């Protein structure tokens, strides 16, 4: 996205990286000669992202056999989560849907599914048409990639427009707009407790010192 990234296109992005001498030996060590390409940059980023896993949550320990890893409320929440129908979208190891999608294509779902709830206007849920903005296909209106629920408690505010501040309210809105169900406060609190069981410890990482960037690159148009 040229607006989000501040770069006009991929060629300009790779050109910027190629112009930083300090990156050359790193890329060559990993990929060989003439290594700074978009494909290799994507592989390098993907390799780093694969280290950002948090596999030791209370839920992970619970499903591996430690029945004391989750509280009674979290177990109730897990059961309510499944009974309500949340797993129709939020399934799989990352709770973000099917893992059988073609490479590069996320699991997409319409949001909201059930139109007409007061939450649409309250939280401006339909002002952004979702994937339609990219494809201009009518069938892609309001399609969004299903996000992981792991470490969800760290990522407020919620939804594509950041309109909902609390996790409790996000659960309430999702139940109504996606499943047409009205959850009571106790059910919501139980589900939120379960979602907290999906939080895992982050790996300790020492951030590397970036190669110095030639001054001229910072002033280019």
JSON list of N, CA and C in Angstrom, two decimals, residues 135-165:
[
{"chain": "A", "resi": 135, "resn": "UNK", "atom": "N", "xyz": [-10.73, -5.06, -5.19]},
{"chain": "A", "resi": 135, "resn": "UNK", "atom": "CA", "xyz": [-11.13, -5.82, -6.38]},
{"chain": "A", "resi": 135, "resn": "UNK", "atom": "C", "xyz": [-12.19, -5.13, -7.22]},
{"chain": "A", "resi": 136, "resn": "UNK", "atom": "N", "xyz": [-13.00, -4.26, -6.58]},
{"chain": "A", "resi": 136, "resn": "UNK", "atom": "CA", "xyz": [-14.14, -3.62, -7.24]},
{"chain": "A", "resi": 136, "resn": "UNK", "atom": "C", "xyz": [-15.17, -4.65, -7.71]},
{"chain": "A", "resi": 137, "resn": "UNK", "atom": "N", "xyz": [-15.18, -5.81, -7.08]},
{"chain": "A", "resi": 137, "resn": "UNK", "atom": "CA", "xyz": [-16.18, -6.84, -7.38]},
{"chain": "A", "resi": 137, "resn": "UNK", "atom": "C", "xyz": [-17.31, -6.76, -6.36]},
{"chain": "A", "resi": 138, "resn": "UNK", "atom": "N", "xyz": [-18.53, -6.75, -6.86]},
{"chain": "A", "resi": 138, "resn": "UNK", "atom": "CA", "xyz": [-19.68, -6.59, -5.98]},
{"chain": "A", "resi": 138, "resn": "UNK", "atom": "C", "xyz": [-19.72, -7.69, -4.91]},
{"chain": "A", "resi": 139, "resn": "UNK", "atom": "N", "xyz": [-19.34, -8.91, -5.29]},
{"chain": "A", "resi": 139, "resn": "UNK", "atom": "CA", "xyz": [-19.40, -10.02, -4.33]},
{"chain": "A", "resi": 139, "resn": "UNK", "atom": "C", "xyz": [-18.36, -9.89, -3.22]},
{"chain": "A", "resi": 140, "resn": "UNK", "atom": "N", "xyz": [-17.43, -8.96, -3.37]},
{"chain": "A", "resi": 140, "resn": "UNK", "atom": "CA", "xyz": [-16.40, -8.77, -2.34]},
{"chain": "A", "resi": 140, "resn": "UNK", "atom": "C", "xyz": [-16.73, -7.66, -1.35]},
{"chain": "A", "resi": 141, "resn": "UNK", "atom": "N", "xyz": [-17.91, -7.08, -1.48]},
{"chain": "A", "resi": 141, "resn": "UNK", "atom": "CA", "xyz": [-18.29, -6.02, -0.55]},
{"chain": "A", "resi": 141, "resn": "UNK", "atom": "C", "xyz": [-18.38, -6.56, 0.87]},
{"chain": "A", "resi": 142, "resn": "UNK", "atom": "N", "xyz": [-17.73, -5.86, 1.78]},
{"chain": "A", "resi": 142, "resn": "UNK", "atom": "CA", "xyz": [-17.75, -6.17, 3.21]},
{"chain": "A", "resi": 142, "resn": "UNK", "atom": "C", "xyz": [-17.07, -7.49, 3.55]},
{"chain": "A", "resi": 143, "resn": "UNK", "atom": "N", "xyz": [-16.22, -7.98, 2.66]},
{"chain": "A", "resi": 143, "resn": "UNK", "atom": "CA", "xyz": [-15.42, -9.16, 2.99]},
{"chain": "A", "resi": 143, "resn": "UNK", "atom": "C", "xyz": [-14.15, -8.71, 3.70]},
{"chain": "A", "resi": 144, "resn": "UNK", "atom": "N", "xyz": [-13.85, -9.41, 4.78]},
{"chain": "A", "resi": 144, "resn": "UNK", "atom": "CA", "xyz": [-12.65, -9.10, 5.56]},
{"chain": "A", "resi": 144, "resn": "UNK", "atom": "C", "xyz": [-11.92, -10.39, 5.90]},
{"chain": "A", "resi": 145, "resn": "UNK", "atom": "N", "xyz": [-10.63, -10.30, 6.03]},
{"chain": "A", "resi": 145, "resn": "UNK", "atom": "CA", "xyz": [-9.84, -11.45, 6.44]},
{"chain": "A", "resi": 145, "resn": "UNK", "atom": "C", "xyz": [-10.12, -11.75, 7.92]},
{"chain": "A", "resi": 146, "resn": "UNK", "atom": "N", "xyz": [-10.39, -13.00, 8.22]},
{"chain": "A", "resi": 146, "resn": "UNK", "atom": "CA", "xyz": [-10.65, -13.41, 9.60]},
{"chain": "A", "resi": 146, "resn": "UNK", "atom": "C", "xyz": [-9.33, -13.37, 10.37]},
{"chain": "A", "resi": 147, "resn": "UNK", "atom": "N", "xyz": [-9.33, -12.61, 11.45]},
{"chain": "A", "resi": 147, "resn": "UNK", "atom": "CA", "xyz": [-8.10, -12.41, 12.21]},
{"chain": "A", "resi": 147, "resn": "UNK", "atom": "C", "xyz": [-7.92, -13.47, 13.30]},
{"chain": "A", "resi": 148, "resn": "UNK", "atom": "N", "xyz": [-6.69, -13.71, 13.67]},
{"chain": "A", "resi": 148, "resn": "UNK", "atom": "CA", "xyz": [-6.41, -14.62, 14.77]},
{"chain": "A", "resi": 148, "resn": "UNK", "atom": "C", "xyz": [-6.96, -14.07, 16.08]},
{"chain": "A", "resi": 149, "resn": "UNK", "atom": "N", "xyz": [-7.33, -14.97, 16.97]},
{"chain": "A", "resi": 149, "resn": "UNK", "atom": "CA", "xyz": [-7.78, -14.57, 18.30]},
{"chain": "A", "resi": 149, "resn": "UNK", "atom": "C", "xyz": [-6.67, -14.69, 19.34]},
{"chain": "A", "resi": 150, "resn": "UNK", "atom": "N", "xyz": [-5.53, -15.20, 18.94]},
{"chain": "A", "resi": 150, "resn": "UNK", "atom": "CA", "xyz": [-4.42, -15.31, 19.88]},
{"chain": "A", "resi": 150, "resn": "UNK", "atom": "C", "xyz": [-3.87, -13.92, 20.24]},
{"chain": "A", "resi": 151, "resn": "UNK", "atom": "N", "xyz": [-3.61, -13.74, 21.53]},
{"chain": "A", "resi": 151, "resn": "UNK", "atom": "CA", "xyz": [-3.08, -12.47, 22.04]},
{"chain": "A", "resi": 151, "resn": "UNK", "atom": "C", "xyz": [-4.01, -11.30, 21.73]},
{"chain": "A", "resi": 152, "resn": "UNK", "atom": "N", "xyz": [-5.28, -11.60, 21.66]},
{"chain": "A", "resi": 152, "resn": "UNK", "atom": "CA", "xyz": [-6.27, -10.59, 21.30]},
{"chain": "A", "resi": 152, "resn": "UNK", "atom": "C", "xyz": [-6.37, -9.49, 22.35]},
{"chain": "A", "resi": 153, "resn": "UNK", "atom": "N", "xyz": [-6.09, -9.84, 23.59]},
{"chain": "A", "resi": 153, "resn": "UNK", "atom": "CA", "xyz": [-6.26, -8.85, 24.65]},
{"chain": "A", "resi": 153, "resn": "UNK", "atom": "C", "xyz": [-5.25, -7.72, 24.55]},
{"chain": "A", "resi": 154, "resn": "UNK", "atom": "N", "xyz": [-4.20, -7.92, 23.74]},
{"chain": "A", "resi": 154, "resn": "UNK", "atom": "CA", "xyz": [-3.17, -6.89, 23.61]},
{"chain": "A", "resi": 154, "resn": "UNK", "atom": "C", "xyz": [-3.44, -5.93, 22.44]},
{"chain": "A", "resi": 155, "resn": "UNK", "atom": "N", "xyz": [-4.49, -6.19, 21.67]},
{"chain": "A", "resi": 155, "resn": "UNK", "atom": "CA", "xyz": [-4.62, -5.49, 20.38]},
{"chain": "A", "resi": 155, "resn": "UNK", "atom": "C", "xyz": [-5.82, -4.56, 20.28]},
{"chain": "A", "resi": 156, "resn": "UNK", "atom": "N", "xyz": [-6.36, -4.11, 21.41]},
{"chain": "A", "resi": 156, "resn": "UNK", "atom": "CA", "xyz": [-7.45, -3.13, 21.35]},
{"chain": "A", "resi": 156, "resn": "UNK", "atom": "C", "xyz": [-6.92, -1.84, 20.72]},
{"chain": "A", "resi": 157, "resn": "UNK", "atom": "N", "xyz": [-7.79, -1.05, 20.07]},
{"chain": "A", "resi": 157, "resn": "UNK", "atom": "CA", "xyz": [-9.23, -1.26, 19.85]},
{"chain": "A", "resi": 157, "resn": "UNK", "atom": "C", "xyz": [-9.48, -2.28, 18.76]},
{"chain": "A", "resi": 158, "resn": "UNK", "atom": "N", "xyz": [-10.76, -2.67, 18.61]},
{"chain": "A", "resi": 158, "resn": "UNK", "atom": "CA", "xyz": [-11.10, -3.81, 17.77]},
{"chain": "A", "resi": 158, "resn": "UNK", "atom": "C", "xyz": [-11.87, -3.42, 16.51]},
{"chain": "A", "resi": 159, "resn": "UNK", "atom": "N", "xyz": [-11.85, -4.36, 15.56]},
{"chain": "A", "resi": 159, "resn": "UNK", "atom": "CA", "xyz": [-12.48, -4.29, 14.24]},
{"chain": "A", "resi": 159, "resn": "UNK", "atom": "C", "xyz": [-11.63, -3.46, 13.27]},
{"chain": "A", "resi": 160, "resn": "UNK", "atom": "N", "xyz": [-12.03, -3.53, 12.00]},
{"chain": "A", "resi": 160, "resn": "UNK", "atom": "CA", "xyz": [-11.21, -2.93, 10.95]},
{"chain": "A", "resi": 160, "resn": "UNK", "atom": "C", "xyz": [-11.06, -1.43, 11.10]},
{"chain": "A", "resi": 161, "resn": "UNK", "atom": "N", "xyz": [-11.98, -0.79, 11.80]},
{"chain": "A", "resi": 161, "resn": "UNK", "atom": "CA", "xyz": [-11.90, 0.66, 11.95]},
{"chain": "A", "resi": 161, "resn": "UNK", "atom": "C", "xyz": [-11.55, 1.08, 13.38]},
{"chain": "A", "resi": 162, "resn": "UNK", "atom": "N", "xyz": [-11.23, 0.12, 14.23]},
{"chain": "A", "resi": 162, "resn": "UNK", "atom": "CA", "xyz": [-10.85, 0.45, 15.60]},
{"chain": "A", "resi": 162, "resn": "UNK", "atom": "C", "xyz": [-11.94, 1.14, 16.38]},
{"chain": "A", "resi": 163, "resn": "UNK", "atom": "N", "xyz": [-13.19, 0.81, 16.09]},
{"chain": "A", "resi": 163, "resn": "UNK", "atom": "CA", "xyz": [-14.31, 1.54, 16.67]},
{"chain": "A", "resi": 163, "resn": "UNK", "atom": "C", "xyz": [-14.76, 1.02, 18.03]},
{"chain": "A", "resi": 164, "resn": "UNK", "atom": "N", "xyz": [-14.37, -0.19, 18.39]},
{"chain": "A", "resi": 164, "resn": "UNK", "atom": "CA", "xyz": [-14.81, -0.78, 19.66]},
{"chain": "A", "resi": 164, "resn": "UNK", "atom": "C", "xyz": [-13.61, -0.88, 20.60]},
{"chain": "A", "resi": 165, "resn": "UNK", "atom": "N", "xyz": [-13.74, -0.28, 21.76]},
{"chain": "A", "resi": 165, "resn": "UNK", "atom": "CA", "xyz": [-12.59, -0.18, 22.65]},
{"chain": "A", "resi": 165, "resn": "UNK", "atom": "C", "xyz": [-12.41, -1.39, 23.55]}
]
